[in-house]
PDB file of C-alpha atoms in Angstrom:
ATOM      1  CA  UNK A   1     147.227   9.825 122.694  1.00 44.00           C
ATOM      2  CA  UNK A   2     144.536   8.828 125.622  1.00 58.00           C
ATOM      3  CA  UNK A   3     143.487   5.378 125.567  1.00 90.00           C
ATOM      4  CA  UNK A   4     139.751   5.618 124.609  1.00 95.00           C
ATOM      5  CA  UNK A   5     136.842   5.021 126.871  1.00 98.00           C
ATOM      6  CA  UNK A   6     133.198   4.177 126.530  1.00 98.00           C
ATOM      7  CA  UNK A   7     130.902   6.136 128.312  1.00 98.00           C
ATOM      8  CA  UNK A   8     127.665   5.449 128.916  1.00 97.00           C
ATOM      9  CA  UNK A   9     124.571   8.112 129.503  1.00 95.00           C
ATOM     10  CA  UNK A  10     122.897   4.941 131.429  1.00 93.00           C
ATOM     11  CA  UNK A  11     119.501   6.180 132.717  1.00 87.00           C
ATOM     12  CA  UNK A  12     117.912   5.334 129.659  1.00 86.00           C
ATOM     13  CA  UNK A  13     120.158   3.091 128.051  1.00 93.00           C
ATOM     14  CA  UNK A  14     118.630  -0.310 127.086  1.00 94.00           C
ATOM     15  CA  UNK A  15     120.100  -3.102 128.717  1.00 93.00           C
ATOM     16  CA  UNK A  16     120.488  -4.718 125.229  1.00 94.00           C
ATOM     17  CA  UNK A  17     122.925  -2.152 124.095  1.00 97.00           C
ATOM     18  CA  UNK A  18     124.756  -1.712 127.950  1.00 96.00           C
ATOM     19  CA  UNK A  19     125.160  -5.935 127.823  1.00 95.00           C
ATOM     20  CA  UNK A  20     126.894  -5.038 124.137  1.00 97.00           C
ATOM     21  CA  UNK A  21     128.850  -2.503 124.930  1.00 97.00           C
ATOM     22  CA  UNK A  22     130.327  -4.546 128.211  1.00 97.00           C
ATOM     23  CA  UNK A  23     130.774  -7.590 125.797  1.00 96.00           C
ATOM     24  CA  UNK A  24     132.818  -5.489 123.018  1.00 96.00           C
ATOM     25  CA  UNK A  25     135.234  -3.677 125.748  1.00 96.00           C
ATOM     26  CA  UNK A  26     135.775  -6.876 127.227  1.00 95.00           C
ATOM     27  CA  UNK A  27     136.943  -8.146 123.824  1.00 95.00           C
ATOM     28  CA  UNK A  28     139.173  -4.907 122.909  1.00 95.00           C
ATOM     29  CA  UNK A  29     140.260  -4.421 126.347  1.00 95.00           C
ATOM     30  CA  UNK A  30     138.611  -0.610 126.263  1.00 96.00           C
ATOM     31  CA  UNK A  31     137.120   0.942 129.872  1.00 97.00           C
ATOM     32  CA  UNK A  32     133.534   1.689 129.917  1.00 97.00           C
ATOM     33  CA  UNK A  33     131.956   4.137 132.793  1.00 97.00           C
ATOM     34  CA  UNK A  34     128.204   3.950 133.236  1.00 97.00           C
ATOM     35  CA  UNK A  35     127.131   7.854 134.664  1.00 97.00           C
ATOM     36  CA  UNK A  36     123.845   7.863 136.438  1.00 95.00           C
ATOM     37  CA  UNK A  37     121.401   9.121 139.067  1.00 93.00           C
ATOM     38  CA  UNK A  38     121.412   5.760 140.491  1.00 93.00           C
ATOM     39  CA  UNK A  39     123.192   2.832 140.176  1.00 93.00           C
ATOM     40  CA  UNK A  40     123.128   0.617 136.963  1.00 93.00           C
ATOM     41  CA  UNK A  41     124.429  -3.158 137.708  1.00 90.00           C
ATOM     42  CA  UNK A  42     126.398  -4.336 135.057  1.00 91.00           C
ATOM     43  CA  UNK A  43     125.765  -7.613 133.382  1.00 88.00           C
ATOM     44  CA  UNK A  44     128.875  -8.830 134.097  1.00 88.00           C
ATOM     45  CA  UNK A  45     131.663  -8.030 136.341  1.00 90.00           C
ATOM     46  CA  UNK A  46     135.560  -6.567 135.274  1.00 94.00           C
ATOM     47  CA  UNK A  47     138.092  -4.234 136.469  1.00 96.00           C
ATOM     48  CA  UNK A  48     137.542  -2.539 132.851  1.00 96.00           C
ATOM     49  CA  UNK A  49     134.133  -1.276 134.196  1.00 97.00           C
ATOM     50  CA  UNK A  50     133.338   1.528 136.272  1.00 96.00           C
ATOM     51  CA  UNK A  51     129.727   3.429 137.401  1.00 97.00           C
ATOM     52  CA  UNK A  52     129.828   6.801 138.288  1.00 97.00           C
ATOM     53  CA  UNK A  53     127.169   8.066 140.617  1.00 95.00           C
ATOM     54  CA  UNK A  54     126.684  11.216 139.941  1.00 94.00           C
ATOM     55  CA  UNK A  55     123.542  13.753 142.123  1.00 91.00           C
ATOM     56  CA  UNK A  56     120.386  14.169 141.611  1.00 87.00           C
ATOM     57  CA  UNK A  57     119.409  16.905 139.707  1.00 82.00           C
ATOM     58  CA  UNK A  58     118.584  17.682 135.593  1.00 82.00           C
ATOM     59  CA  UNK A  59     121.657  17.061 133.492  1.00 87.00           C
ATOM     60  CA  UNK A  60     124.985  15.868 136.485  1.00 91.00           C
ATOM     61  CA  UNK A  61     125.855  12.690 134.706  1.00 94.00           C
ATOM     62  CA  UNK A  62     125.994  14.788 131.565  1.00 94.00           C
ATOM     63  CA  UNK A  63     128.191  17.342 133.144  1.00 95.00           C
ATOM     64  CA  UNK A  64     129.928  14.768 134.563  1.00 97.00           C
ATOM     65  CA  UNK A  65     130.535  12.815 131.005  1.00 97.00           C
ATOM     66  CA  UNK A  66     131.191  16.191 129.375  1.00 96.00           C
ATOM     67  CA  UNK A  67     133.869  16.767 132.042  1.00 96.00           C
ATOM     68  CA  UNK A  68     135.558  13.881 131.988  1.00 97.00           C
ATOM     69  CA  UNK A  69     135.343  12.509 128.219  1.00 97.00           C
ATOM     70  CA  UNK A  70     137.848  13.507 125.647  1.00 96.00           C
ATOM     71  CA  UNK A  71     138.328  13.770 122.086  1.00 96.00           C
ATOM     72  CA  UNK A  72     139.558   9.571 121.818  1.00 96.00           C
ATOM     73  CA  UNK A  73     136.349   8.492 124.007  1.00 97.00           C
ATOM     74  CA  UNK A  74     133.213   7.418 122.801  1.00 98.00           C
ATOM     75  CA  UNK A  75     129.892   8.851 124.465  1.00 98.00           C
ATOM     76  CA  UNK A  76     126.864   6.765 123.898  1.00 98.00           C
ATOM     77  CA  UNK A  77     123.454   9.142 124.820  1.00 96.00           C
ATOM     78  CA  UNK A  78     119.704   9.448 124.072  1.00 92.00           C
ATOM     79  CA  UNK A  79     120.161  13.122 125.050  1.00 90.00           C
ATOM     80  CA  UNK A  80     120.235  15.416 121.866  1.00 89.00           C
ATOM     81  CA  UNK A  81     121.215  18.512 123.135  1.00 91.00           C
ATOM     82  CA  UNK A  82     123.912  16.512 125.113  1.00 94.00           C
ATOM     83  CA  UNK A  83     125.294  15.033 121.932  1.00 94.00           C
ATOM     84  CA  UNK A  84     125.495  18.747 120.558  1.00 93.00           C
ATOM     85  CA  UNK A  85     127.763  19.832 123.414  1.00 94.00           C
ATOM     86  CA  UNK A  86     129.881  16.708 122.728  1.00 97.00           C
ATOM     87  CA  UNK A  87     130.172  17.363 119.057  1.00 95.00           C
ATOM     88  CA  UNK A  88     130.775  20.879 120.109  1.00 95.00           C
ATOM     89  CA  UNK A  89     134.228  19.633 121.688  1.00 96.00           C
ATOM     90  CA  UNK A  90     135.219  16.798 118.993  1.00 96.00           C
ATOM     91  CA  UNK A  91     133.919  14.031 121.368  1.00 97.00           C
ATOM     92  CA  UNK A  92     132.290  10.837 119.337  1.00 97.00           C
ATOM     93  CA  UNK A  93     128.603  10.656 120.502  1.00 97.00           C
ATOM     94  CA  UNK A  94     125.896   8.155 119.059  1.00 97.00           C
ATOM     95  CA  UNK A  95     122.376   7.280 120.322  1.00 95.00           C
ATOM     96  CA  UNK A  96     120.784   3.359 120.922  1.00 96.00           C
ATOM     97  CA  UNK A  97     119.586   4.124 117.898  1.00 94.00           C
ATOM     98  CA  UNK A  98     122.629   3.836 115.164  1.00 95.00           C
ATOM     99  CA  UNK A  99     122.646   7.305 114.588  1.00 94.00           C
ATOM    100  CA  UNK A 100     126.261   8.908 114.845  1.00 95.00           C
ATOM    101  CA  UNK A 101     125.875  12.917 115.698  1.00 94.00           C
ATOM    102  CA  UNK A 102     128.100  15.182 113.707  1.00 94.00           C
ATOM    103  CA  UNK A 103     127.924  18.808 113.118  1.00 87.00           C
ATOM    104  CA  UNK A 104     126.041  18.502 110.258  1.00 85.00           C
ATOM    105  CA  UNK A 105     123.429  16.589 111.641  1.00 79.00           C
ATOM    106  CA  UNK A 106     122.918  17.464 114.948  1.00 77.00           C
ATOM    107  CA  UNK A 107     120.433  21.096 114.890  1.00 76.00           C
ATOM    108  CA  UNK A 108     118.596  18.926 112.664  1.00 67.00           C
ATOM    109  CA  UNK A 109     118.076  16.116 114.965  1.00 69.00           C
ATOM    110  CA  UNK A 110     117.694  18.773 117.710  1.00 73.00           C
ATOM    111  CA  UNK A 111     114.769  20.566 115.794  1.00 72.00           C
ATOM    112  CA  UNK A 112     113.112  16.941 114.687  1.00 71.00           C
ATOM    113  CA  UNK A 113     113.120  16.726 118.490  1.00 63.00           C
ATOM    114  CA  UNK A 114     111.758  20.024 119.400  1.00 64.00           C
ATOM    115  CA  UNK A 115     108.815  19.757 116.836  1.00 62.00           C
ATOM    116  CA  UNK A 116     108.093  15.870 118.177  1.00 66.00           C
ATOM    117  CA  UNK A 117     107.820  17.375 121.598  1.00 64.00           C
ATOM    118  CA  UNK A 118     105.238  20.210 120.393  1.00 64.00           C
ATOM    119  CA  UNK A 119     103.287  17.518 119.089  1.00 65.00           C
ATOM    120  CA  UNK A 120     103.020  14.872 121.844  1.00 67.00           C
ATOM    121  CA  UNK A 121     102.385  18.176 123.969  1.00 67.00           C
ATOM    122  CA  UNK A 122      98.996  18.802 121.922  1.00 70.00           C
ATOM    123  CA  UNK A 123      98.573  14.963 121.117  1.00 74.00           C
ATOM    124  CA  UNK A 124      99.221  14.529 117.874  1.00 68.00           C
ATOM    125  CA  UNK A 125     101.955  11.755 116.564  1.00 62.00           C
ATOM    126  CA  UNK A 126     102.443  10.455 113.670  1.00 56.00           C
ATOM    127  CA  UNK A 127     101.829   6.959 113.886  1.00 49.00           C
ATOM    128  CA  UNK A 128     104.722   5.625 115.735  1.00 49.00           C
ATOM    129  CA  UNK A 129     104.901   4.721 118.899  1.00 50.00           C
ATOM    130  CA  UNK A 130     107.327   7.128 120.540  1.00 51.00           C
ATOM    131  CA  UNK A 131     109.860   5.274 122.884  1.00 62.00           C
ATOM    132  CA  UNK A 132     109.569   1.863 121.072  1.00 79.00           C
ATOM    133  CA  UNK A 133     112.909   0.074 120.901  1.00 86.00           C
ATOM    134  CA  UNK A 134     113.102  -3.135 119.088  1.00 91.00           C
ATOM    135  CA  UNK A 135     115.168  -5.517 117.072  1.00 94.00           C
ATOM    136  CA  UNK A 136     115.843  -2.892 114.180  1.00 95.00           C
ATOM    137  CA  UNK A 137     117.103   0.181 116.467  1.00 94.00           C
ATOM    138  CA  UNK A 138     119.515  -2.284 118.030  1.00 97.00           C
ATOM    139  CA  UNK A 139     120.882  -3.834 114.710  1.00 97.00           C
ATOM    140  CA  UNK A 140     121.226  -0.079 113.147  1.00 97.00           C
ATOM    141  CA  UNK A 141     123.456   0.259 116.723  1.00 98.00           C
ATOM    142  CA  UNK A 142     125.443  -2.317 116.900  1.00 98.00           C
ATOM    143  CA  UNK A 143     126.074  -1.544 113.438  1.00 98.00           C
ATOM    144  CA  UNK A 144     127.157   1.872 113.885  1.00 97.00           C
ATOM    145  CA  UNK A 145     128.796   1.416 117.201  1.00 98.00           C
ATOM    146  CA  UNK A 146     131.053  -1.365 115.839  1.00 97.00           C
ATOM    147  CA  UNK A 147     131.700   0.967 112.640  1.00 97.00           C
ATOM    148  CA  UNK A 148     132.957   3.638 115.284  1.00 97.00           C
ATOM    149  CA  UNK A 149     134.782   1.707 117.495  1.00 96.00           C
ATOM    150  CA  UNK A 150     136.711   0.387 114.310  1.00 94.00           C
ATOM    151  CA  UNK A 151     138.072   4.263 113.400  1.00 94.00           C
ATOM    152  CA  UNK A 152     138.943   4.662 116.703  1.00 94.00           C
ATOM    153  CA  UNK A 153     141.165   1.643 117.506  1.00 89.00           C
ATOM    154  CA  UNK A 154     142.614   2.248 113.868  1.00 84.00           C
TER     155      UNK A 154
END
């Protein structure tokens, strides 16, 4: 069996949840790879961690994550239709949110997303703030993330 790896969509990662991530792997001895447009500094330094430049242009670090990653590796991504091609080929994806995608949830989540988009397109919301990241999203990932993590090592 592959060891597992973390990747990391990182364009839109929060920098809470990258500084967590590098703290866990550092603990578990587990390689993390940041994929980007541009380079994302690490909050702290290790031969366990890697950032992969990838080119401009829509969607290369996920091609590039979706090309490397395997079915022991861990993808952590914002991107919803993303996390449908990874659950596509058995590869673990969650969001900076706490919420693991599965098969069973992700056309949901991908629809959810679809009508939210309609709707900030004509200007109507419902009330939330869309983007906001707080205390609670983090919690509900850490939570989940540790909770995946622990079926994987075991």
């Amino acid at each position: 069996m592959n060891k597992m790896r973390i990747f990391v969509d990182a364009d839109s990662c929060p920098c809470d949840v990258r500084d967590y991530i590098l703290e866990k792997a550092l603990r578990l001895n587990v390689n993390v790879i940041y994929a980007a447009n541009k380079v994302i500094p690490f909050s702290r330094e290790s031969s366990l961690f890697a950032m992969q430049l990838c080119p401009e242009g829509k969607d290369s670090a996920d091609l590039w994550i979706l090309n490397a990653a395997c079915e022991s590796d861990i993808v952590v991504t914002r991107d919803i239709p993303f996390a449908k091609r990874l659950v596509e080929k058995n590869i673990t994806a969650i969001n900076d949110r706490g919420t693991l995608f599965s098969k069973e949830n992700v056309e949901y989540l991908l629809k959810e997303r679809d009508l939210s988009m309609q709707m900030a397109a004509l200007g109507l919301h419902k009330g939330v703030k869309f983007g906001s990241y707080g205390k609670k999203e983090f919690s509900a990932f850490v939570k989940c993330f540790n909770e995946v993590l622990e079926k994987k090592l075991n």
